[in-house]
Short mmCIF file of C-alpha atoms in Angstrom, two decimals:
data_model
loop_
_atom_site.label_atom_id
_atom_site.label_comp_id
_atom_site.label_asym_id
_atom_site.label_seq_id
_atom_site.Cartn_x
_atom_site.Cartn_y
_atom_site.Cartn_z
CA MET A 1 96.45 116.85 88.97
CA ILE A 2 93.96 119.55 88.16
CA ILE A 3 90.21 119.97 88.64
CA ARG A 4 88.44 122.27 86.20
CA THR A 5 85.17 122.81 84.40
CA MET A 6 84.66 120.25 81.67
CA LEU A 7 85.25 121.49 78.13
CA PRO A 8 82.43 120.87 75.63
CA SER A 9 84.77 118.58 73.67
CA GLU A 10 85.12 116.37 76.78
CA PHE A 11 81.42 115.73 77.30
CA GLU A 12 81.40 112.43 75.39
CA THR A 13 84.38 111.16 77.39
CA VAL A 14 82.62 111.98 80.66
CA CYS A 15 79.46 110.27 79.34
CA GLU A 16 81.47 107.15 78.52
CA ILE A 17 82.77 107.06 82.10
CA ALA A 18 79.28 107.68 83.50
CA ASN A 19 77.84 104.89 81.37
CA THR A 20 80.10 102.33 83.04
CA SER A 21 77.92 102.47 86.16
CA LYS A 22 74.21 101.84 86.39
CA PHE A 23 74.10 104.52 89.07
CA THR A 24 75.43 107.34 86.89
CA LYS A 25 74.19 106.35 83.44
CA ASP A 26 71.54 109.12 83.48
CA LEU A 27 74.17 111.86 83.58
CA PRO A 28 74.18 112.51 79.80
CA TYR A 29 70.41 112.89 79.67
CA VAL A 30 70.17 115.11 82.76
CA ALA A 31 73.12 117.28 81.79
CA ARG A 32 71.70 117.93 78.33
CA LYS A 33 68.15 118.49 79.56
CA TRP A 34 69.12 121.00 82.23
CA HIS A 35 72.13 122.48 80.39
CA GLY A 36 74.19 121.05 83.20
CA GLU A 37 77.32 120.61 81.12
CA ASN A 38 78.50 123.82 82.80
CA ASN A 39 78.16 122.11 86.19
CA ILE A 40 80.44 119.19 85.37
CA ARG A 41 83.98 119.31 86.66
CA VAL A 42 86.72 116.92 85.62
CA LEU A 43 89.82 115.72 87.42
CA ILE A 44 92.76 115.45 85.06
CA ASP A 45 95.77 113.29 85.92
CA ASN A 46 98.57 112.73 83.40
CA ASP A 47 96.53 114.51 80.69
CA GLU A 48 93.61 112.08 81.13
CA ILE A 49 90.15 112.53 82.63
CA VAL A 50 90.11 110.11 85.55
CA ALA A 51 87.09 111.39 87.47
CA TYR A 52 84.16 113.78 87.16
CA ALA A 53 81.62 115.43 89.40
CA TYR A 54 78.28 117.00 88.58
CA TYR A 55 77.27 119.48 91.25
CA VAL A 56 75.52 122.82 91.59
CA VAL A 57 76.42 125.80 93.74
CA THR A 58 73.47 128.18 93.80
CA LYS A 59 73.03 131.53 95.49
CA TYR A 60 69.50 130.54 96.53
CA ARG A 61 70.42 127.81 99.00
CA ASP A 62 72.86 127.36 101.86
CA TYR A 63 74.13 124.08 100.44
CA VAL A 64 75.80 122.56 97.40
CA ASN A 65 73.95 119.78 95.62
CA LEU A 66 76.23 116.93 94.52
CA TYR A 67 74.44 114.82 91.92
CA TRP A 68 77.17 112.52 90.63
CA LEU A 69 80.75 111.73 91.44
CA GLY A 70 82.44 109.07 89.37
CA THR A 71 85.82 107.68 88.46
CA LYS A 72 87.01 106.02 85.30
CA PRO A 73 87.08 102.22 85.63
CA GLY A 74 90.40 101.07 87.02
CA ASN A 75 90.90 104.29 88.97
CA THR A 76 88.94 103.55 92.14
CA GLY A 77 90.95 103.52 95.34
CA LYS A 78 93.46 106.09 94.11
CA GLY A 79 92.07 108.97 96.16
CA TYR A 80 90.39 110.81 93.28
CA GLY A 81 86.98 110.84 94.96
CA LYS A 82 88.43 112.22 98.17
CA ILE A 83 90.35 114.89 96.24
CA PHE A 84 87.16 115.85 94.41
CA LEU A 85 85.12 116.09 97.60
CA SER A 86 87.77 118.30 99.14
CA HIS A 87 87.60 120.56 96.08
CA ILE A 88 83.80 120.70 96.20
CA LYS A 89 83.85 121.56 99.90
CA SER A 90 86.39 124.35 99.29
CA GLU A 91 84.32 125.77 96.46
CA ALA A 92 81.20 125.60 98.63
CA LEU A 93 82.89 127.36 101.54
CA ASN A 94 84.26 130.04 99.23
CA SER A 95 80.69 130.61 98.05
CA GLY A 96 79.43 130.95 101.64
CA LYS A 97 77.68 127.58 101.77
CA GLU A 98 77.37 125.55 104.96
CA TYR A 99 76.29 122.13 103.73
CA LEU A 100 76.92 119.49 101.11
CA HIS A 101 73.77 117.62 100.07
CA PHE A 102 73.68 114.36 98.12
CA LYS A 103 71.84 111.06 97.86
CA VAL A 104 73.12 107.52 97.43
CA GLY A 105 70.96 104.64 96.27
CA LYS A 106 70.71 101.80 98.77
CA LYS A 107 72.16 99.38 96.23
CA ASN A 108 75.04 101.70 95.34
CA GLU A 109 78.45 100.59 96.60
CA ALA A 110 79.43 104.28 96.92
CA LYS A 111 77.92 104.28 100.41
CA GLY A 112 81.07 102.54 101.63
CA PHE A 113 83.22 105.27 100.11
CA TYR A 114 81.32 107.96 102.01
CA GLU A 115 81.43 105.95 105.25
CA LYS A 116 85.23 105.76 104.97
CA LEU A 117 85.19 109.56 104.93
CA ASN A 118 83.04 109.52 108.07
CA PHE A 119 79.93 110.74 106.22
CA HIS A 120 76.72 109.26 107.54
CA PRO A 121 73.19 109.58 106.16
CA SER A 122 70.97 112.21 107.75
CA SER A 123 67.88 110.29 106.69
CA GLU A 124 66.75 107.66 104.26
CA THR A 125 63.87 106.68 102.05
CA GLU A 126 62.89 103.26 100.81
CA LYS A 127 65.40 103.52 97.95
CA GLU A 128 68.16 105.90 99.02
CA TYR A 129 70.26 107.43 101.76
CA ILE A 130 70.17 111.22 102.08
CA TYR A 131 73.26 113.04 103.25
CA ILE A 132 73.41 116.60 104.55
CA ILE A 133 76.99 117.21 105.59
CA ASN A 134 78.00 120.30 107.56
CA ILE A 135 81.19 121.54 105.91
CA LYS A 136 81.96 124.52 108.16
#
């Protein structure tokens, strides 16, 4: 298994995976609009993209913003999300960040995934849960 920056030739594959969920279907639009293709990482297992994450590490904040984390259909429950989060946390710590920030829609089943990892919302709005996780 390897996690690396997505190659430009892999963008359509990642978009196909993102389009399988109503919660991540905006990834292609957002990535193109904000030139975020450089912020997409892929998890490769047996020469196949099985998961992706879109996140930003910036020098201007003390946290990493995780926008999307997704797995290819049929690959949930295999530990790919947990592996990806561990990678993101390591990258954040190596960049001197203290927090991981992300949001989960209230209708998104991903909330259960984060609860299994003992992540709990810091706050919530009418439509989403907001997580600020101390990673130090």
